[in-house]
Every structure is written in structure tokens, then in C-alpha cells.
mmCIF file of C-alpha atoms in Angstrom:
data_model
loop_
_atom_site.group_PDB
_atom_site.id
_atom_site.type_symbol
_atom_site.label_atom_id
_atom_site.label_comp_id
_atom_site.label_asym_id
_atom_site.label_seq_id
_atom_site.Cartn_x
_atom_site.Cartn_y
_atom_site.Cartn_z
ATOM 1 C CA MET A 1 -0.284 -0.076 -0.079
ATOM 2 C CA SER A 2 1.354 3.649 -0.867
ATOM 3 C CA TRP A 3 1.021 5.914 1.838
ATOM 4 C CA PHE A 4 0.692 8.689 -1.088
ATOM 5 C CA ASP A 5 -2.227 6.975 -2.763
ATOM 6 C CA PHE A 6 -5.376 7.997 -0.856
ATOM 7 C CA ASN A 7 -8.010 6.275 -3.010
ATOM 8 C CA ASN A 8 -8.283 3.616 -0.183
ATOM 9 C CA ALA A 9 -8.040 5.951 2.839
ATOM 10 C CA PRO A 10 -10.893 5.765 5.223
ATOM 11 C CA LYS A 11 -13.661 7.984 4.709
ATOM 12 C CA MET A 12 -14.390 11.303 6.804
ATOM 13 C CA GLY A 13 -17.962 11.789 8.161
ATOM 14 C CA GLY A 14 -20.889 9.345 7.689
ATOM 15 C CA GLU A 15 -24.337 9.064 7.147
ATOM 16 C CA LEU A 16 -26.194 10.959 9.605
ATOM 17 C CA ILE A 17 -28.204 8.951 12.660
ATOM 18 C CA PRO A 18 -31.774 8.300 11.243
ATOM 19 C CA ALA A 19 -34.102 10.894 12.810
ATOM 20 C CA GLY A 20 -36.260 9.500 15.261
ATOM 21 C CA THR A 21 -33.685 6.824 16.730
ATOM 22 C CA VAL A 22 -34.070 6.006 20.332
ATOM 23 C CA ALA A 23 -30.606 5.309 22.123
ATOM 24 C CA PRO A 24 -28.934 5.647 25.436
ATOM 25 C CA VAL A 25 -26.298 8.192 25.612
ATOM 26 C CA VAL A 26 -23.617 9.495 27.967
ATOM 27 C CA MET A 27 -22.189 13.281 28.012
ATOM 28 C CA SER A 28 -19.130 14.538 28.005
ATOM 29 C CA LEU A 29 -18.236 18.123 28.748
ATOM 30 C CA ARG A 30 -15.331 20.106 26.674
ATOM 31 C CA SER A 31 -14.268 22.492 28.963
ATOM 32 C CA GLY A 32 -14.473 26.011 27.254
ATOM 33 C CA GLY A 33 -12.606 27.848 29.520
ATOM 34 C CA ALA A 34 -15.143 31.159 29.834
ATOM 35 C CA ALA A 35 -14.022 33.874 32.411
ATOM 36 C CA ALA A 36 -17.464 33.304 33.961
ATOM 37 C CA ASP A 37 -17.104 29.532 34.502
ATOM 38 C CA PRO A 38 -14.213 27.411 32.801
ATOM 39 C CA MET A 39 -16.803 24.351 32.013
ATOM 40 C CA LEU A 40 -18.414 26.936 29.688
ATOM 41 C CA ARG A 41 -17.822 28.235 26.311
ATOM 42 C CA GLN A 42 -17.716 31.730 25.276
ATOM 43 C CA SER A 43 -19.685 32.481 22.090
ATOM 44 C CA GLN A 44 -17.355 34.416 19.448
ATOM 45 C CA SER A 45 -20.329 36.365 18.309
ATOM 46 C CA SER A 46 -22.252 37.345 21.264
ATOM 47 C CA ASP A 47 -22.324 37.218 24.960
ATOM 48 C CA ALA A 48 -23.999 33.860 24.856
ATOM 49 C CA LEU A 49 -22.611 31.002 27.421
ATOM 50 C CA MET A 50 -22.787 27.771 26.288
ATOM 51 C CA LEU A 51 -22.136 24.072 27.481
ATOM 52 C CA ASP A 52 -20.088 22.078 24.767
ATOM 53 C CA VAL A 53 -21.066 18.656 25.142
ATOM 54 C CA GLU A 54 -20.033 15.541 23.301
ATOM 55 C CA PHE A 55 -22.805 12.769 23.422
ATOM 56 C CA THR A 56 -21.819 8.998 23.142
ATOM 57 C CA ILE A 57 -24.323 6.529 22.093
ATOM 58 C CA THR A 58 -23.585 3.483 24.410
ATOM 59 C CA GLU A 59 -25.982 0.605 23.091
ATOM 60 C CA GLY A 60 -27.742 -0.571 19.727
ATOM 61 C CA GLU A 61 -27.294 -0.335 16.112
ATOM 62 C CA PHE A 62 -25.176 3.130 16.620
ATOM 63 C CA ALA A 63 -23.238 2.520 20.092
ATOM 64 C CA ARG A 64 -20.043 4.274 20.166
ATOM 65 C CA ARG A 65 -21.297 7.012 17.501
ATOM 66 C CA LYS A 66 -20.784 10.467 18.597
ATOM 67 C CA VAL A 67 -22.812 13.611 18.508
ATOM 68 C CA TRP A 68 -21.773 17.146 19.421
ATOM 69 C CA GLN A 69 -23.941 19.914 20.618
ATOM 70 C CA LEU A 70 -23.827 23.330 22.240
ATOM 71 C CA ILE A 71 -26.438 23.964 25.107
ATOM 72 C CA VAL A 72 -26.723 27.753 25.580
ATOM 73 C CA VAL A 73 -27.129 28.441 29.596
ATOM 74 C CA ASP A 74 -27.055 32.219 29.488
ATOM 75 C CA GLY A 75 -26.593 35.604 27.260
ATOM 76 C CA GLY A 76 -27.647 36.266 24.152
ATOM 77 C CA SER A 77 -31.071 38.328 23.382
ATOM 78 C CA ARG A 78 -33.301 38.468 26.360
ATOM 79 C CA ASP A 79 -37.148 38.470 27.214
ATOM 80 C CA GLU A 80 -38.907 41.767 28.865
ATOM 81 C CA ALA A 81 -37.895 40.165 32.421
ATOM 82 C CA GLY A 82 -34.306 40.066 31.661
ATOM 83 C CA ASN A 83 -34.199 36.658 31.095
ATOM 84 C CA SER A 84 -31.862 34.969 28.523
ATOM 85 C CA LYS A 85 -33.990 33.255 25.677
ATOM 86 C CA GLY A 86 -31.669 31.027 25.076
ATOM 87 C CA GLY A 87 -30.541 30.309 28.224
ATOM 88 C CA MET A 88 -34.214 29.425 29.385
ATOM 89 C CA ILE A 89 -34.173 26.708 26.394
ATOM 90 C CA GLY A 90 -31.176 25.460 27.504
ATOM 91 C CA ARG A 91 -32.204 25.249 31.548
ATOM 92 C CA ALA A 92 -35.320 23.393 29.940
ATOM 93 C CA TRP A 93 -32.844 20.880 28.204
ATOM 94 C CA LEU A 94 -30.799 20.386 30.912
ATOM 95 C CA ARG A 95 -33.821 19.662 33.503
ATOM 96 C CA ALA A 96 -34.920 17.184 31.000
ATOM 97 C CA ALA A 97 -31.817 15.356 30.909
ATOM 98 C CA ILE A 98 -31.580 15.212 34.638
ATOM 99 C CA GLU A 99 -35.139 13.720 34.596
ATOM 100 C CA SER A 100 -34.471 11.076 31.956
ATOM 101 C CA SER A 101 -31.192 10.204 33.810
ATOM 102 C CA LYS A 102 -33.103 9.372 37.244
ATOM 103 C CA GLY A 103 -36.492 8.671 36.017
ATOM 104 C CA ILE A 104 -38.372 11.465 37.168
ATOM 105 C CA LYS A 105 -41.420 12.841 35.690
ATOM 106 C CA PRO A 106 -41.588 16.444 34.759
ATOM 107 C CA ASP A 107 -44.723 17.197 36.806
ATOM 108 C CA ASP A 108 -43.138 15.091 39.802
ATOM 109 C CA ASN A 109 -43.107 18.383 42.490
ATOM 110 C CA SER A 110 -42.172 15.936 45.559
ATOM 111 C CA PRO A 111 -39.376 16.977 47.582
ATOM 112 C CA ALA A 112 -37.309 13.884 46.687
ATOM 113 C CA ALA A 113 -37.940 14.864 42.997
ATOM 114 C CA GLN A 114 -37.090 18.664 43.691
ATOM 115 C CA GLN A 115 -33.854 17.583 45.704
ATOM 116 C CA ALA A 116 -32.785 15.235 42.840
ATOM 117 C CA ARG A 117 -33.158 18.292 40.009
ATOM 118 C CA ARG A 118 -30.548 20.450 42.051
ATOM 119 C CA ILE A 119 -26.764 20.027 41.261
ATOM 120 C CA SER A 120 -23.662 21.389 42.312
ATOM 121 C CA GLY A 121 -22.456 22.827 39.296
ATOM 122 C CA TYR A 122 -22.165 21.831 35.390
ATOM 123 C CA GLN A 123 -19.470 19.355 36.188
ATOM 124 C CA ASP A 124 -22.050 17.356 37.140
ATOM 125 C CA PHE A 125 -23.653 16.881 33.778
ATOM 126 C CA ASP A 126 -20.166 15.268 32.701
ATOM 127 C CA GLY A 127 -20.767 11.476 32.432
ATOM 128 C CA LEU A 128 -24.611 11.774 32.984
ATOM 129 C CA SER A 129 -25.979 9.019 31.356
ATOM 130 C CA PHE A 130 -30.000 9.309 29.923
ATOM 131 C CA LEU A 131 -32.180 7.968 27.503
ATOM 132 C CA ALA A 132 -32.367 10.118 24.041
ATOM 133 C CA LYS A 133 -34.040 10.820 20.994
ATOM 134 C CA ILE A 134 -32.023 11.588 18.051
ATOM 135 C CA GLY A 135 -33.096 14.207 15.552
ATOM 136 C CA VAL A 136 -31.678 15.727 12.455
ATOM 137 C CA GLN A 137 -31.426 19.693 12.101
ATOM 138 C CA LYS A 138 -31.450 21.004 8.586
ATOM 139 C CA GLU A 139 -28.735 23.381 7.514
ATOM 140 C CA LYS A 140 -30.363 26.508 6.201
ATOM 141 C CA THR A 141 -27.268 28.278 4.981
ATOM 142 C CA GLY A 142 -25.893 25.977 2.401
ATOM 143 C CA ILE A 143 -22.218 26.164 4.274
ATOM 144 C CA TYR A 144 -22.465 23.369 6.471
ATOM 145 C CA SER A 145 -23.904 19.941 6.637
ATOM 146 C CA ASP A 146 -26.874 18.753 8.208
ATOM 147 C CA LYS A 147 -26.031 17.393 12.101
ATOM 148 C CA ASN A 148 -27.827 15.271 14.193
ATOM 149 C CA VAL A 149 -29.202 16.664 17.554
ATOM 150 C CA ILE A 150 -30.046 15.293 20.515
ATOM 151 C CA THR A 151 -33.417 15.681 23.222
ATOM 152 C CA PRO A 152 -33.476 13.782 26.381
ATOM 153 C CA VAL A 153 -36.269 11.454 26.629
ATOM 154 C CA THR A 154 -38.281 11.955 29.903
ATOM 155 C CA PRO A 155 -40.642 9.268 31.562
ATOM 156 C CA ASN A 156 -44.054 11.058 30.422
ATOM 157 C CA MET A 157 -43.160 10.395 26.546
ATOM 158 C CA LYS A 158 -43.875 7.352 24.505
ATOM 159 C CA GLU A 159 -40.210 6.703 23.659
ATOM 160 C CA TRP A 160 -39.587 6.010 26.935
ATOM 161 C CA GLY A 161 -41.296 2.610 27.040
ATOM 162 C CA GLY A 162 -40.953 1.994 23.396
ATOM 163 C CA GLN A 163 -39.689 -0.803 21.579
ATOM 164 C CA GLN A 164 -37.224 1.394 19.902
ATOM 165 C CA ALA A 165 -35.671 2.170 23.453
ATOM 166 C CA THR A 166 -32.382 -0.244 23.561
ATOM 167 C CA GLY A 167 -31.300 -0.118 27.092
ATOM 168 C CA ALA A 168 -28.942 1.950 29.164
ATOM 169 C CA PRO A 169 -26.253 1.441 31.689
ATOM 170 C CA TRP A 170 -28.563 3.180 34.439
ATOM 171 C CA GLY A 171 -26.948 0.960 36.697
ATOM 172 C CA ALA A 172 -23.841 3.068 37.026
ATOM 173 C CA LEU A 173 -25.541 6.020 38.141
ATOM 174 C CA PRO A 174 -25.577 7.301 41.863
ATOM 175 C CA ALA A 175 -28.389 7.329 44.098
ATOM 176 C CA PRO A 176 -31.238 9.432 42.427
ATOM 177 C CA VAL A 177 -32.479 10.759 45.750
ATOM 178 C CA ALA A 178 -30.262 13.258 47.850
ATOM 179 C CA ASN A 179 -31.893 12.342 51.446
ATOM 180 C CA PRO A 180 -30.881 8.829 51.746
ATOM 181 C CA SER A 181 -32.899 8.657 55.276
ATOM 182 C CA ALA A 182 -36.129 9.253 53.378
ATOM 183 C CA PRO A 183 -38.652 6.214 53.799
ATOM 184 C CA ASN A 184 -38.893 5.811 50.426
ATOM 185 C CA ALA A 185 -35.612 6.385 49.267
ATOM 186 C CA ALA A 186 -33.769 3.938 46.462
ATOM 187 C CA PRO A 187 -30.626 2.523 47.969
ATOM 188 C CA ALA A 188 -27.262 3.969 46.955
ATOM 189 C CA GLY A 189 -26.499 2.922 43.123
ATOM 190 C CA GLN A 190 -30.318 1.700 42.604
ATOM 191 C CA ALA A 191 -32.108 3.585 40.072
ATOM 192 C CA PRO A 192 -35.384 4.860 41.300
ATOM 193 C CA TRP A 193 -37.758 2.796 39.257
ATOM 194 C CA GLN A 194 -35.879 -0.188 41.180
ATOM 195 C CA ASN A 195 -37.927 0.727 44.384
ATOM 196 C CA PRO A 196 -41.551 0.741 43.640
ATOM 197 C CA THR A 197 -42.370 2.743 46.596
ATOM 198 C CA GLN A 198 -41.026 5.877 45.457
ATOM 199 C CA ALA A 199 -43.359 8.349 43.825
ATOM 200 C CA GLY A 200 -43.274 9.284 40.325
ATOM 201 C CA THR A 201 -40.505 7.231 39.032
ATOM 202 C CA THR A 202 -41.971 4.317 38.183
ATOM 203 C CA ALA A 203 -40.569 2.587 34.935
ATOM 204 C CA PRO A 204 -43.180 1.126 32.539
ATOM 205 C CA GLN A 205 -43.036 -2.606 32.551
ATOM 206 C CA GLY A 206 -44.223 -5.899 30.610
ATOM 207 C CA LYS A 207 -44.327 -6.333 27.245
ATOM 208 C CA GLY A 208 -42.911 -3.289 25.266
ATOM 209 C CA ALA A 209 -40.819 -1.698 28.047
ATOM 210 C CA PRO A 210 -37.221 -1.531 27.444
ATOM 211 C CA SER A 211 -34.531 -4.180 28.719
ATOM 212 C CA TRP A 212 -33.766 -1.997 31.348
ATOM 213 C CA ALA A 213 -37.347 -1.864 32.748
ATOM 214 C CA GLN A 214 -38.346 -5.503 32.734
#
């Protein structure tokens, strides 16, 4: 093989993951070194601050494939109350990722669920595993290619217990309830749906449920 003949060299890129694919992913944060927080990346065109995230699919047909995504947490245009519009969208996304990871329904306002949604800092998202729905974002400028995007799947969504779900390494997650002395708290290292007495966090069971819920 000649090192100067590139006809047989591997092709870069590849086909996008089909829109609607549901698979478990793990987040990895790529430090951006922003002055406000070293875990954030400063936009080059505005005052927006973003998380620079690499997602790795952990199981199924597309295992080991990666998706990259920027999640705005502050800055940019603001609403009448002074809230960052992009930041509010980003916070909603991050809340959904936590709820997916810990099996919390979005409308669960119990003290345990509220505590589980609190984090100590953005670094807590580094290594977070959750169930994701993969979409395709169309490139409108014609300069760049279309790309895959990640949306967390929460327990209230039909994909949570659908046949498309391939399972996830939920067993590696820490205890989902911050107060281990609570009467209905799941033991350390146990996912919330493994404790049937914990309200609002029961995973789907029976035929059609993903492998991790059976």
C-alpha cells in the first residue's frame, strides 16, 4: 500500500443517524474556559455562554457513535423580564436530561424529585447517562452539513417505554435521591424505578418496555 495513494484511505464523516432513533447516551463536557465558568464556552459572536457537549451512544445499532452539541445557558437576546431566551431553552433541556437520567416525571414536584433536580455545578453533567431521541437539524445556510441533535426522553414520553429503546447503563448512576434517610429513598446505586415505593419514578413494565425496565 502506498502512503501517498489516498484512494483507499478511510472516508471522513458518514451518514447521519436516522431522525427518531432512541438510544442511551452519556454526556462528556468539553471545557470552554470562559471567564464566568471554566466549564462554559464563550460565543465568538455574542455574550452567550454555552456548554460544549459530546454525546456517545452506549448501546444499540449506533453504539460508539458521537454527537456534538452546544447548549446555551445564558446570554444572547433577553425577554422583557431580562431572562436569556437561549438560556431558558437550555435550562429546560438540562432539566429534561436530569429527569431522564433519574427517572423523574416532569410534573413530579415531590420533595425528593425537587432535590434530585438540584446540582452542585455544571460539572455534574459530565458523565451523565440518559435516554435520548436523536433528530436531524437541517442546515439552512448551505455552508455546513446537516447534523444530528440530541433531545432527552423523559418518563412521560411514549419513547420511554417503546420498542425503540435499547437499554442503558443506568446501574452505574449514583443514588437518585439526595436524602438517603427518606422512608421511600432508593438504596445507593439503585435507579429510582427499582424501588416501587418511590412516587413518580416507576418505569414502564411488561411487554414493550425497554430491557432496563423489565
